[in-house]
Backbone as a ProteinNet text record, in pm:
[ID]
protein_1_A
[PRIMARY]
MSSSTQRSFHDRLSVSLIEHVARVHLERPDRHNAMDPPMIDALLEVQRWLGERVGLRAVVLTGEGESFCSGLDVASVVASPERVAWLLTPDASGVNPAQRLALGWRDLGAPVVAALHGHVFGAGLQMALGADLRIVHPEATLALPEIEWGLMSDMAVSVTAAALRQDVIQDLMLTGRHLAGDEAMVLGLASRLDEDPREAALELAVSMARRSPKAVAAARRLWREAPRLDERGRLAMEAELQRNLLAGREQREATRARLDGRPPRFD
[TERTIARY]
-1358.2	-1269.7	-1165.4	-1036.7	-931.6	-946.7	-891.2	-907.3	-834	-727.8	-651.8	-587.4	-610.8	-552	-510.1	-392	-345.1	-307.5	-341	-308.8	-297.4	-208.9	-193.7	-243.3	-291.1	-343	-277.3	-191.7	-130.5	-54.7	-8.2	60.6	-26.1	-154.8	-245.5	-343	-362.9	-457.7	-398.7	-434.3	-406.8	-537.7	-549.4	-669.3	-628	-687.1	-671.1	-807.8	-810.4	-934.9	-920.7	-986	-971.1	-1108.4	-1132.3	-1257.2	-1380.2	-1388.8	-1506.4	-1515.4	-1420.9	-1424.5	-1306	-1334.1	-1229.4	-1206.9	-1080.8	-1046	-972.8	-1032.4	-974.2	-911.5	-779.9	-705.2	-640.7	-683.8	-625.4	-485.7	-387.9	-248.7	-177.3	-220.5	-150.5	-149.1	-92.2	-104.7	-40.2	64.2	130.7	40.7	-65.9	-164.1	-303.2	-308.1	-436.9	-527	-463.6	-535.4	-621.9	-575.9	-646.4	-645.3	-754.3	-770.3	-702	-586.3	-522.9	-560.3	-523.3	-561.6	-524.8	-402.7	-373.6	-465.2	-502.4	-592.8	-732.1	-778.7	-909	-910.2	-805.2	-795.3	-794.2	-720.5	-710.3	-845.6	-919.9	-1050	-1146.9	-1149.2	-1238.2	-1195.4	-1065	-1016	-1049.4	-1033.3	-1060.7	-1209.8	-1294.5	-1437.2	-1467	-1406.8	-1428.2	-1373	-1254.6	-1190.5	-1273.1	-1320.9	-1402.9	-1535.3	-1588.6	-1713.1	-1702.6	-1581.1	-1558.9	-1527.2	-1515.8	-1478.8	-1601.8	-1606.6	-1716.9	-1704.4	-1813.7	-1812.3	-1783.5	-1767.6	-1747	-1872.1	-1853.6	-1968.7	-1969.5	-1856.5	-1852.2	-1723.3	-1727.8	-1612.4	-1596.3	-1470.4	-1438.8	-1352	-1388.2	-1308.5	-1235.9	-1103.5	-1024.5	-918.1	-857.7	-752.6	-630.5	-511.9	-385.4	-354	-290.1	-243.6	-347.9	-343.4	-423.3	-566.2	-598.2	-731.1	-780.7	-912.1	-972.4	-947.9	-994.8	-973.2	-1010.3	-914.9	-936.8	-1001.2	-1047.2	-1117.1	-1034	-1073	-1005.1	-875.8	-769.4	-646.1	-666.9	-724.5	-773.3	-663.5	-548	-440.9	-399.3	-387.2	-341.9	-448.7	-574.6	-682.6	-706.9	-716.5	-747.5	-629.4	-511.6	-395.6	-416.5	-510	-539.6	-685.8	-715.4	-854.4	-919.5	-839.3	-895.2	-942.6	-867.6	-904.4	-1036	-1052.7	-1177	-1294.3	-1275.6	-1382.4	-1418.9	-1317.8	-1343.1	-1422.1	-1387.6	-1457	-1605.5	-1641.1	-1779.3	-1855.2	-1793	-1857.5	-1926.2	-2057.8	-2129.2	-2104.3	-2114.4	-2105.1	-2244.1	-2257.1	-2384.5	-2497.3	-2461.1	-2563.2	-2600.5	-2534.7	-2564.7	-2486.7	-2385.3	-2304.8	-2165.3	-2116.8	-1981.7	-1880.2	-1750.3	-1650.7	-1650.9	-1674.2	-1680	-1793	-1907.8	-2022	-1997	-1925.1	-1894.4	-1808.6	-1728.2	-1645.1	-1730.4	-1853.9	-1945.6	-2039.3	-2101.2	-2202.2	-2141.1	-2013.8	-1950.4	-1949.7	-1940.1	-1943.3	-2083	-2181	-2319.4	-2356.5	-2294	-2330.2	-2249.6	-2165.4	-2081.2	-2158.6	-2274.7	-2348.6	-2318	-2234.7	-2202.2	-2203.2	-2241.2	-2243.3	-2104.8	-2098.7	-1973.8	-1979.8	-1874.8	-1865.4	-1746.4	-1768.5	-1660.7	-1619.2	-1488.8	-1433.3	-1373.3	-1433.2	-1399.2	-1329.1	-1211.7	-1137.8	-1066.3	-1022.7	-949.8	-1034	-972.5	-1043.5	-1125.4	-1252	-1342.1	-1413.5	-1346.3	-1391.9	-1431.5	-1525.5	-1556.6	-1573.4	-1484.6	-1490.7	-1481.6	-1407.6	-1397.1	-1529.5	-1602.2	-1733.3	-1834.5	-1829	-1924.6	-1902.8	-1777.4	-1752.2	-1805.6	-1785	-1832.7	-1985.1	-2053.2	-2199.2	-2247.1	-2159.3	-2193.6	-2184.3	-2126.8	-2120.4	-2254.4	-2277.2	-2401.3	-2401.3	-2284.1	-2271.6	-2143.3	-2144.5	-2027.7	-1999	-1880.5	-1835.5	-1740.8	-1771.4	-1703.1	-1637.1	-1513.8	-1445.7	-1512.5	-1533.7	-1601.4	-1533.3	-1400.1	-1327.2	-1295.7	-1354.1	-1339.8	-1405.2	-1362.7	-1421.6	-1477	-1607.5	-1674.8	-1718.6	-1707.7	-1748	-1766.8	-1850.5	-1866.8	-1827.5	-1696.9	-1648.7	-1642.9	-1704	-1694.6	-1743.1	-1840.1	-1894.5	-1786.1	-1682.4	-1573.4	-1491.7	-1502.2	-1431.5	-1525.6	-1644.9	-1742.3	-1806.7	-1804.9	-1861.8	-1966.5	-2025.3	-2116.7	-2076.3	-2122.2	-2097.3	-2173.1	-2102.7	-2167.7	-2131.7	-2077.4	-2041.9	-2158.8	-2272.3	-2392.5	-2454.8	-2425.1	-2480.3	-2632.6	-2692.4	-2838.2	-2899.8	-2818.2	-2864.1	-2825.3	-2697.4	-2649	-2703.7	-2735.6	-2787.2	-2937.8	-3004.3	-3148	-3229	-3179.7	-3253.7	-3225.8	-3128.6	-3095.9	-3182.4	-3182.6	-3259.9	-3206.3	-3296.4	-3255.5	-3195.6	-3250	-3197.5	-3055.4	-3023.5	-2888.9	-2788.3	-2820	-2728.3	-2715.2	-2826.5	-2818.5	-2735.5	-2748.1	-2666.3	-2518.3	-2478.6	-2337.7	-2296.5	-2380.8	-2345.3	-2342	-2430.9	-2442.1	-2347.2	-2297.1	-2208	-2065.9	-2047.2	-1915.7	-1867	-1956.9	-1914.2	-1866.2	-1781.6	-1727.4	-1810.5	-1829.6	-1895.2	-1815.8	-1819.2	-1747.4	-1829.3	-1763.6	-1828.4	-1954.8	-1953.7	-2072.7	-2191.9	-2168.5	-2278.2	-2321.7	-2226.2	-2261.1	-2353.5	-2331.3	-2417.8	-2559	-2569.3	-2700.2	-2776.1	-2703.7	-2767.7	-2790.7	-2742	-2769.8	-2665.4	-2551	-2445.5	-2361.5	-2357.5	-2281.4	-2377.6	-2337.7	-2417	-2383.8	-2254	-2207.1	-2086.7	-2060.8	-1937.3	-1849.2	-1717.7	-1625.5	-1487.1	-1417.5	-1281.8	-1183.4	-1217.3	-1133.6	-1221.5	-1255.8	-1351.7	-1304.1	-1173.2	-1124.1	-1148.7	-1117.7	-1139.5	-1288.5	-1367.5	-1511.6	-1574.6	-1527.1	-1580.9	-1547.7	-1425.7	-1386.5	-1469.2	-1489.5	-1571.6	-1714.2	-1768.1	-1903.2	-1909.2	-1809.4	-1807.3	-1797.3	-1713.4	-1700	-1832.8	-1900.1	-2029.1	-2130.8	-2136.9	-2231.1	-2193.7	-2063.5	-2018.6	-2058.5	-2091.1	-2131.9	-2280.6	-2354.1	-2497.2	-2525.2	-2648.8	-2688.7	-2666.4	-2581.2	-2558.5	-2686	-2777.6	-2901.7	-2990.9	-2994	-3074.3	-3015.6	-2882.8	-2817.7	-2847.3	-2836.1	-2862.7	-3007.7	-3100.2	-3241.4	-3267	-3207.3	-3225.4	-3167.2	-3050.1	-2989.8	-3077.2	-3131.3	-3216.9	-3343	-3399.3	-3519.5	-3495.8	-3385.9	-3364	-3309.8	-3264.1	-3224.7	-3345	-3438	-3547.8	-3676.7	-3701.2	-3828.2	-3857.2	-3756.8	-3790.2	-3854.4	-3837.1	-3896.8	-4040.5	-4087.4	-4219.5	-4320.4	-4448.3	-4551	-4566.8	-4653.2	-4665.6	-4703.6	-4796.9	-4838.9	-4723.7	-4647.1	-4534.3	-4426.5	-4403.3	-4303.9	-4344.3	-4472.5	-4518.8	-4510.2	-4544.8	-4536.8	-4392.4	-4301.3	-4160.6	-4107.6	-4141.9	-4102	-4147.3	-4274	-4330.7	-4261.9	-4235.9	-4172.6	-4030.4	-3954.4	-3818	-3817.5	-3910.7	-3916.3	-3956.2	-4050	-4089.3	-3969.6	-3881.4	-3765.4	-3661.7	-3670.1	-3576.2	-3629.4	-3760.3	-3819.8	-3795.6	-3747.8	-3725.5	-3613.9	-3539.7	-3423.8	-3308.9	-3205.3	-3092.8	-3028	-3004.5	-2938.3	-3028.6	-3157.5	-3248.1	-3259.1	-3259.9	-3264.8	-3137.2	-3022.3	-2895.5	-2889	-2937.3	-2937.8	-3023.3	-3137.6	-3226.9	-3164.3	-3106.7	-3043.1	-2928.3	-2846.6	-2733	-2779.8	-2885.7	-2939.4	-2987.7	-3058.6	-3110.8	-2999.6	-2893.4	-2781.4	-2680.8	-2693.8	-2598.5	-2460.9	-2454	-2325.7	-2327.7	-2211.3	-2209.5	-2265.4	-2340.7	-2391.4	-2277.9	-2297.3	-2199.8	-2269.6	-2227.2	-2289.5	-2200.2	-2083.6	-1993.4	-2052.9
-2097.5	-2086.8	-2196.2	-2159.9	-2260.1	-2348.1	-2469.4	-2564.1	-2519.3	-2438.1	-2394.7	-2259.1	-2164	-2031.1	-1987.8	-1923.4	-1870.2	-1724	-1640.5	-1498.3	-1435.2	-1337.4	-1261.4	-1119.2	-1055	-919.2	-836.2	-741.4	-646.2	-713.9	-834	-907.4	-924.5	-908	-921.8	-1037.7	-1075.9	-1182.9	-1273.1	-1400.2	-1489.2	-1555.8	-1586.2	-1651.3	-1772.6	-1885.8	-2003.5	-2036.8	-2063.7	-2090.4	-2226.1	-2325.5	-2463.7	-2524	-2568.2	-2636.5	-2562.2	-2435.7	-2352.3	-2302.6	-2337.8	-2296.6	-2204.6	-2084.6	-1989.5	-1991.3	-1994.1	-1980.1	-1847.8	-1757	-1626.3	-1633.7	-1614	-1638.2	-1508.5	-1458.1	-1337.9	-1371.9	-1286.9	-1319.6	-1203.4	-1174.9	-1080.1	-1139.9	-1258.3	-1332.7	-1265.4	-1184.7	-1119.4	-1018.3	-973.9	-881.2	-943.6	-1075.2	-1146.5	-1104.7	-1075.5	-1038	-912.6	-820.3	-692.9	-618.2	-549.8	-480.3	-344.4	-332.7	-203.4	-157.4	-35.4	10.8	-83.8	-143.3	-235.8	-358.6	-407.8	-523.3	-484.2	-367.3	-319.9	-310.6	-249.4	-239.4	-377.8	-471.5	-606.5	-676.6	-662.6	-727.3	-674.3	-543.1	-485.6	-525.5	-532.9	-572.4	-717.8	-805	-946.5	-970.1	-891	-901.5	-869.3	-760.7	-724.2	-831.3	-882.9	-983.7	-1111.9	-1157	-1278.5	-1256.2	-1134.9	-1105.8	-1115.5	-1108.8	-1119	-1261.9	-1355.5	-1492.3	-1570.1	-1607.3	-1687.4	-1830.3	-1884.1	-2021.6	-2035.3	-1924.6	-1932	-1989.1	-2090.9	-2156.5	-2151.6	-2125	-2115.9	-2046.6	-1982	-1909	-1944.7	-1960.2	-1983.2	-1868.1	-1809	-1704.6	-1765.1	-1753.1	-1808	-1707.3	-1732.8	-1646	-1724.9	-1673.1	-1736.9	-1711.5	-1807.2	-1787.5	-1818.2	-1743.5	-1775.1	-1724.7	-1637.6	-1576.5	-1559.4	-1553	-1518.4	-1371	-1282.9	-1139.1	-1069	-994.9	-927.3	-790.6	-757.4	-631.3	-527.6	-403	-293.1	-258.4	-235.3	-182.3	-31.8	7.2	144	247.2	223.7	323.8	353.7	249.6	270.4	335.1	311.3	368.8	514.6	545.6	683	777.3	721.3	807.6	894.5	854.9	932	974.8	1100.4	1148	1129	1143.2	1123.1	979.7	887	746.1	718.8	776.6	758.7	815.4	934.2	996	908.1	850.8	762.6	639.2	579.8	460	484.8	608.2	640	709.3	722.9	790.4	689.5	698.1	599.3	619	510	516.9	541.8	526.6	556	464.6	345.6	252.3	275.6	374	404.7	323.6	248	162.6	222.1	242.2	293.4	178.2	206	97.5	11.4	70.2	-10.2	-111.5	-69.1	-159.9	-262.7	-221.7	-313.2	-430.5	-410.5	-519.5	-638.4	-612.3	-719.8	-755.5	-655	-680.2	-735.1	-706	-752.8	-903.3	-976.3	-1123.6	-1171.4	-1108.8	-1147.8	-1127.1	-1028.2	-991	-1064.9	-1159.8	-1227.8	-1315.1	-1365.7	-1455.8	-1602	-1629.6	-1765.8	-1770.4	-1883.5	-1891.1	-1873.9	-1806.1	-1777.2	-1839.3	-1913	-1977.4	-1917.5	-1863.9	-1808.6	-1910.9	-1936.1	-2028	-1944.1	-1948.9	-1856.4	-1927.9	-1874.9	-1929	-1814.6	-1839.7	-1736.4	-1612.2	-1493.8	-1367.8	-1335.7	-1309.1	-1265.9	-1142.4	-1028.5	-906.1	-799.9	-716.7	-596.1	-617.6	-555.4	-565.8	-710.8	-794.6	-935.2	-1006.8	-984.9	-1048.2	-989.3	-857.3	-796.3	-845.4	-863.8	-920.6	-1062.5	-1140.6	-1278.4	-1286	-1186.7	-1184.1	-1164.3	-1113.7	-1100.6	-1231.2	-1333.2	-1465.6	-1536.5	-1634.9	-1712.6	-1802.2	-1861.5	-1956.4	-1929.5	-1962.1	-1942.6	-2071.2	-2130.2	-2247.5	-2197.4	-2224	-2160	-2264.3	-2237.6	-2321.7	-2301.5	-2408.9	-2393.8	-2294.5	-2278.1	-2188.5	-2053.5	-2026.2	-1892.8	-1790.2	-1665.5	-1556.9	-1451.7	-1426.4	-1332.6	-1210	-1091.6	-968.7	-855.5	-759.8	-632.4	-522.1	-495.3	-406.4	-257.8	-218	-77.5	18.4	-25.7	60.1	102.2	18.8	51.9	171.1	202.1	315.1	434.9	424.7	532.4	531.3	415.7	402.1	291.8	266.9	153.9	72.9	-50.5	-135.2	-77.2	-59.2	9.1	-50.9	-172.5	-235.2	-317.5	-248.9	-311.6	-413.2	-403.7	-502.1	-496.8	-380.9	-371.1	-450.6	-483.2	-565.5	-711.3	-736.9	-874.7	-950.1	-877.6	-943.2	-928.1	-882.7	-855.6	-980.8	-1097.2	-1221.5	-1280.6	-1225.8	-1274.8	-1205.1	-1259.1	-1198.2	-1058.7	-960.5	-822.1	-803.1	-871.6	-853.1	-907.5	-1012.6	-1070.3	-970.3	-912.8	-817.5	-691.7	-645.8	-527	-554.5	-673.6	-710.6	-696	-750.7	-743.3	-599.7	-525	-389	-293	-312.4	-217.2	-246.8	-369.5	-405.1	-434.2	-478.7	-517.5	-648.3	-723.2	-844	-951.5	-1039	-1148.6	-1275	-1353.4	-1482	-1588.7	-1709	-1821.6	-1884.4	-1972	-2033.3	-2109.2	-2179.3	-2256.9	-2166.9	-2050.3	-1957	-1892.6	-1865.5	-1810.9	-1905.8	-2035.5	-2134.9	-2127.6	-2119.8	-2113.6	-1987.8	-1876.9	-1749.2	-1727.1	-1816.7	-1807.8	-1737.8	-1697.8	-1634.2	-1736.4	-1860	-1966.8	-2062.2	-2107.7	-2207.8	-2348.1	-2370.6	-2499	-2475	-2570.6	-2572.8	-2684.1	-2659.1	-2762	-2734.3	-2840.2	-2825.6	-2779.5	-2802.3	-2757.8	-2680.1	-2555.4	-2481.6	-2457.1	-2443.2	-2418.2	-2538.6	-2657.2	-2777.3	-2803	-2781.8	-2802.7	-2705.2	-2579.5	-2480.2	-2515.7	-2564.1	-2602.9	-2721.5	-2821.4	-2936.2	-2893.1	-2801	-2752	-2677.2	-2592.5	-2517.3	-2610.5	-2712.5	-2809.5	-2881.5	-2916.4	-2983.7	-2895.6	-2766.6	-2675.6	-2652.7	-2651.2	-2627.6	-2742.2	-2857.4	-2972.6	-2971	-2880.9	-2870.8	-2782.9	-2786.5	-2702.6	-2556.2	-2485.1	-2343	-2260.1	-2292.8	-2216.7	-2241.7	-2364.9	-2395.4	-2328.4	-2328.1	-2261.5	-2111.5	-2052.8	-1908.9	-1876.3	-1962.8	-1939.4	-1945.5	-2042.9	-2055.1	-1934.5	-1887.5	-1769.1	-1645.5	-1632.8	-1517.7	-1521.9	-1641.9	-1654.7	-1602.1	-1644.6	-1607.3	-1465.5	-1405.5	-1264.9	-1173.5	-1209	-1118	-1148.3	-1275.7	-1312.4	-1239	-1214.1	-1145.4	-1009.2	-947.7	-815.6	-824.2	-946.5	-965.8	-1013.7	-992.9	-1052.1	-1199.4	-1270.5	-1414.7	-1447.8	-1375.3	-1402.6	-1379.8	-1272.6	-1245.1	-1351.8	-1403.8	-1510.1	-1635.6	-1672.7	-1793.5	-1776.5	-1656.4	-1630.7	-1636.2	-1586	-1588.1	-1730.3	-1812.4	-1953.2	-2020.7	-2001	-2067.1	-2021.2	-1889.4	-1836.3	-1889.1	-1891.2	-1943	-2090	-2166	-2308.8	-2331.3	-2251.9	-2264.5	-2241.6	-2150.5	-2121.1	-2232.8	-2320.6	-2432.5	-2558.6	-2582	-2706.1	-2727.5	-2845.8	-2889	-2813.3	-2733.5	-2667.8	-2765.2	-2722.7	-2812.4	-2864.9	-2777.6	-2822.2	-2913.3	-2882.5	-2968	-3105.9	-3111.6	-3241.6	-3321.4	-3254	-3321.8	-3372	-3291.4	-3334	-3458.4	-3461.9	-3577	-3701.2	-3684.9	-3800.4	-3854.5	-3765.5	-3809.3	-3882.9	-3832.5	-3897.6	-4038	-4052.7	-4183.5	-4277.3	-4221.1	-4303.4	-4335.2	-4270	-4293.1	-4237.7	-4120.7	-4059.5	-3911.8	-3847.2	-3704.3	-3627.1	-3520.8	-3441.2	-3359.6	-3324	-3242.8	-3114.5	-3003.6	-2874.8	-2781.6	-2827.9	-2743.8	-2712.9
-8204.4	-8088.6	-8095.8	-8076.6	-8076.3	-7953.9	-7958.2	-7849	-7724	-7737.7	-7621.1	-7647.2	-7555	-7563.9	-7424.1	-7414.3	-7286.6	-7307.4	-7206.8	-7220.3	-7081.8	-7068.6	-6945.4	-6967.2	-6860.1	-6865.6	-6755.8	-6794.4	-6701.2	-6586.8	-6603.5	-6496.8	-6372.5	-6386.2	-6272.8	-6291.7	-6415.2	-6446.8	-6553.5	-6546.7	-6658.7	-6697.8	-6825.1	-6876.3	-6957.8	-6927.1	-7011.7	-7070.1	-7198.2	-7269.8	-7335.8	-7279.1	-7324.6	-7347.5	-7470.1	-7505.5	-7452.4	-7490.4	-7462.2	-7317.8	-7230.5	-7090.3	-7061.8	-7009.2	-6974.2	-6823.4	-6782.9	-6642.4	-6625.5	-6549.4	-6521.7	-6382.1	-6376.7	-6253.6	-6205.7	-6088.2	-6029.9	-5977.8	-6011.2	-5979.2	-5909.7	-5787.9	-5700.4	-5559.2	-5545.8	-5420	-5300	-5322.1	-5209.9	-5140	-5208	-5149.3	-5144.4	-5138.5	-5134.6	-5250.6	-5365	-5487.6	-5469.8	-5384.7	-5370.3	-5503.4	-5533.2	-5660.6	-5657.9	-5720.2	-5742.9	-5883.6	-5924.7	-6058.6	-6172.9	-6175.1	-6284.2	-6285.9	-6166.7	-6165.9	-6211.7	-6171.2	-6217.4	-6370	-6425.7	-6571.4	-6635.6	-6573.8	-6628.9	-6626.8	-6516.6	-6506.4	-6611.9	-6630	-6730.9	-6871.5	-6894	-7025.8	-7056	-6957.1	-6982	-7004.4	-6939.2	-6967	-7112.9	-7161.5	-7302.3	-7394.6	-7362.8	-7446.3	-7451.9	-7337.7	-7336	-7408.4	-7399.1	-7468	-7618.7	-7669.4	-7814.1	-7858.8	-7765.1	-7799.1	-7843.2	-7967.5	-8020.6	-7967.8	-7917	-7868.5	-7720.6	-7649.1	-7504.9	-7438.3	-7352.9	-7291	-7139.6	-7076.6	-6930.7	-6888.8	-6772.1	-6718.3	-6571.4	-6528.1	-6387.4	-6338.5	-6224.6	-6160.8	-6041.2	-6038.9	-5929.1	-5886.7	-5770.8	-5720.3	-5679.6	-5708.7	-5673.3	-5525.6	-5461.3	-5325.1	-5220.5	-5109.5	-4991.9	-4998.3	-5094.5	-5098	-5240.7	-5253.1	-5382.2	-5412	-5323.8	-5340.9	-5211.1	-5155.4	-5026.5	-5041	-5160.9	-5181.6	-5254.2	-5239.3	-5306.8	-5232.8	-5309.5	-5252.9	-5238.5	-5125.3	-5108.1	-5127.4	-5065.8	-5072.3	-5215.5	-5297.4	-5434.9	-5521.4	-5490	-5570.1	-5534.2	-5403.3	-5363.5	-5380.5	-5410.3	-5435.7	-5558.4	-5644	-5764.4	-5763.3	-5730.7	-5732.4	-5869.3	-5975.5	-6109.5	-6127.6	-6067.3	-6077.6	-6006.4	-5889	-5814.7	-5893.1	-5950.1	-6028.7	-6148	-6212.7	-6327.8	-6287	-6172.7	-6126.8	-6104.5	-6070.8	-6036.5	-6149.5	-6266	-6378.7	-6469.5	-6484.8	-6567.5	-6715.7	-6790.4	-6936.3	-6993.7	-7124.4	-7190	-7142.3	-7091.9	-7044.1	-6898.5	-6833.9	-6695.9	-6594.3	-6639.8	-6551.9	-6540.1	-6416.7	-6400.8	-6394.1	-6408.9	-6410.9	-6285.1	-6167.3	-6044.9	-6051.9	-6100.9	-6114.8	-6224.4	-6328.3	-6439.3	-6392.9	-6290.2	-6237.9	-6194.9	-6150.4	-6113.6	-6228.5	-6289.1	-6392.4	-6520.8	-6545.4	-6669	-6682.6	-6570.1	-6577.5	-6611.2	-6552.2	-6579.1	-6725	-6788.3	-6924.8	-7032.2	-6992.8	-7090.9	-7188.2	-7146.1	-7232.9	-7206.5	-7106.6	-7066.1	-6914.3	-6854.2	-6707.6	-6647.9	-6533.9	-6464.6	-6325	-6289.9	-6158.9	-6085.6	-5965.1	-5883.9	-5779	-5769.2	-5669.8	-5557.8	-5439.2	-5332.6	-5217.3	-5180.2	-5066.9	-4995.9	-4874.5	-4801.7	-4779.8	-4801	-4783.9	-4908.9	-4887.4	-4995.3	-4942.7	-4953.8	-4889	-4991.5	-4953.5	-5028.8	-5177	-5254.4	-5399.9	-5446.7	-5373.2	-5410.5	-5399.4	-5289	-5272.9	-5369.8	-5388.9	-5481.5	-5624.1	-5664.7	-5796.8	-5804.2	-5698.4	-5697.6	-5704.4	-5649	-5657	-5800.7	-5887.3	-6029	-6105.1	-6042.5	-6104.6	-6089.7	-6174.2	-6165.1	-6042.3	-6012.5	-5903	-5826.2	-5696.3	-5611.2	-5534.4	-5559.6	-5486.7	-5377.7	-5252.1	-5140.2	-5050.4	-5011.8	-4914.1	-4778.1	-4701.1	-4571.8	-4478.5	-4491.2	-4402.6	-4467.1	-4583.5	-4642.4	-4550.3	-4562.3	-4483.8	-4579.6	-4569.6	-4658.5	-4579.2	-4641	-4572.4	-4672.1	-4632.1	-4703.3	-4604.3	-4590.7	-4484.4	-4520.9	-4630.8	-4671.7	-4563.2	-4481.7	-4376.6	-4277.9	-4262.3	-4170.4	-4220.6	-4349.6	-4409.2	-4427.4	-4370.6	-4387.7	-4524.6	-4590	-4723.7	-4722.9	-4839.5	-4853.6	-4975.6	-4980.2	-5097.2	-5215.4	-5329.2	-5441.7	-5576.9	-5578.3	-5705.6	-5758.8	-5782.3	-5838.4	-5744.7	-5613.4	-5519.7	-5515.8	-5543.8	-5544.9	-5658.5	-5759.2	-5872	-5851.3	-5822.8	-5814.8	-5693.6	-5586.3	-5466.2	-5452.2	-5557.8	-5549.2	-5517.6	-5560.7	-5536.8	-5399	-5326.8	-5193.6	-5088.3	-4969.7	-4862.9	-4831	-4833.9	-4811	-4673.5	-4570.5	-4436	-4423.6	-4499.1	-4496.3	-4553	-4669.2	-4731.9	-4646.7	-4591	-4505.4	-4380.6	-4324.8	-4209.2	-4243.8	-4358.3	-4398.7	-4428.9	-4498.5	-4537.9	-4419	-4322.6	-4212.3	-4097.1	-4090.1	-3979.3	-4024.6	-4149.9	-4197.9	-4138.3	-4074.9	-4006	-4103.3	-4052.6	-4131.4	-4107.8	-4212.6	-4196.9	-4269.6	-4215.6	-4273.8	-4385.7	-4461.8	-4575.9	-4541.1	-4427.5	-4394.1	-4363.2	-4298.5	-4276.2	-4407.4	-4495.9	-4627.4	-4701.7	-4686.3	-4750.2	-4692.2	-4561	-4495.2	-4537.4	-4551.9	-4582.2	-4731.7	-4815.7	-4958.7	-5041.6	-4982.1	-5060.8	-5135.5	-5085.6	-5149.4	-5219.6	-5337.9	-5409.4	-5360.6	-5332.7	-5283.3	-5192.5	-5103	-5026.2	-5080.1	-5083.7	-5128	-5071.3	-5030.8	-4977.8	-5084.5	-5211.3	-5322.9	-5419.8	-5385.8	-5469	-5611.2	-5631.6	-5767.3	-5857.7	-5807.7	-5888.5	-5907.3	-5801.7	-5812.3	-5910.9	-5909.3	-6002.2	-6145.2	-6167.6	-6302.9	-6351	-6265.3	-6303.1	-6336.6	-6258.9	-6284.9	-6417.2	-6444.1	-6569.4	-6689.4	-6679.6	-6788.4	-6811.6	-6703.7	-6715.5	-6787.8	-6752.3	-6818.1	-6963.8	-6992	-7129.6	-7222.3	-7167.1	-7248.1	-7279.3	-7219.4	-7243.4	-7365	-7409.8	-7522.7	-7489.3	-7564.5	-7535.4	-7539.2	-7630.4	-7638.8	-7518	-7468.4	-7350.3	-7226.3	-7215.4	-7102.8	-7106.9	-7224.5	-7238.3	-7203.2	-7243	-7213.1	-7063	-6995	-6850.7	-6777.9	-6821.8	-6758.4	-6781.5	-6900.9	-6928.5	-6842.5	-6825.4	-6744	-6603.5	-6540.5	-6401.4	-6386.3	-6494.7	-6487	-6500.4	-6588.3	-6620.6	-6545.8	-6509.9	-6447.1	-6317.2	-6230.4	-6104.9	-6122.5	-6238.9	-6261	-6312.2	-6339.7	-6399.3	-6295.8	-6325.3	-6240.3	-6277.2	-6206.8	-6228.8	-6373.2	-6428.7	-6566.8	-6663.7	-6640.6	-6727.1	-6717.5	-6597.7	-6580.8	-6657	-6646.4	-6715.9	-6867.4	-6914.8	-7058.5	-7106.2	-7026.2	-7063.8	-7069.9	-6970.7	-6972.5	-7101.4	-7133.7	-7251.1	-7379.4	-7390.3	-7510.5	-7525.9	-7417.8	-7424.6	-7463.4	-7409.3	-7441.9	-7587.2	-7637.6	-7778.7	-7870.6	-7832.3	-7915.1	-7913.4	-7813.2	-7804.5	-7871.5	-7860.2	-7908.1	-8057.5	-8089	-8227.5	-8296.7	-8222.4	-8280.8	-8299.1	-8370.4	-8398.9	-8271.9	-8175.6	-8052.9	-7971.1	-7969.2	-7892.2	-7956.2	-8087.8	-8155.9	-8128.9	-8131.5	-8104.8	-7960.8	-7865.3	-7725	-7706.7	-7775.3	-7764.6	-7827.5	-7947.3	-8013.8	-7929.2	-7875.6	-7794.5	-7670.4	-7609.1	-7489.5	-7522.3	-7632.9	-7672	-7717.1	-7777.5	-7824.5	-7714.4	-7600.1	-7492.1	-7519.5	-7584.5	-7617.4	-7580.5	-7570.6	-7544.7	-7663.6	-7639.9	-7751.9	-7816.2	-7941.4	-8013.9	-8060	-8004.9	-8035.4	-8115.1	-8158.9	-8238.4	-8374.1
[MASK]
+++++++++++++++++++++++++++++++++++++++++++++++++++++++++++++++++++++++++++++++++++++++++++++++++++++++++++++++++++++++++++++++++++++++++++++++++++++++++++++++++++++++++++++++++++++++++++++++++++++++++++++++++++++++++++++++++++++++++++++++++++++++++++++++++++++++++++

């Protein structure tokens, strides 16, 4: 991976890739970064592009302007019935493009941190739930308002929110009510609160990118797969993942660096 790369996608997204950390920046501020067809295409394309980047260690999702993402630009999407049908048609893996907008971040192989401010509605919140961590501004407003349109949240929320309290998600899905960042923190939708979520998310991503990539990948795999296992299976999985790390090249380097008082080198 080159030390620095910049790229734009459909005039809706920009990506900067610096020292193993990618920053994906939504750029439709005049519409609070609402997802229209070009932005949807851009998000799916950038997921594929990042998935091909060797050495990617962390990703930050941010939004330009007053909001992270105000949800789906309904008028522009429903104007094309073919587009709606495409969004709901699953691929060979059983995932449709709408669901991929959230699950694609989880499947990158590197931790993803979403920096949430302003409006975080509908598709915007569901995409953020696909991230590993969410840094939220205390005055951000989060909601799943699909019920107001006679619909339900369907961007893989049954998967991405499975570890959250079911009553909390049902409350949001069944009422469409808005909650502020501090309540999101109490209810478990936010990982941290910060007055500058974009900077905090970037600092967190840089910190994770300095850790052993294999250890980070093992920890992410544990928390993705363990909830589906019984207690014995969870313990066996922990032990197996740890055995694969012990005495490996990265683990030896992490130990030497710690003892030497220097940053580890995993390149």
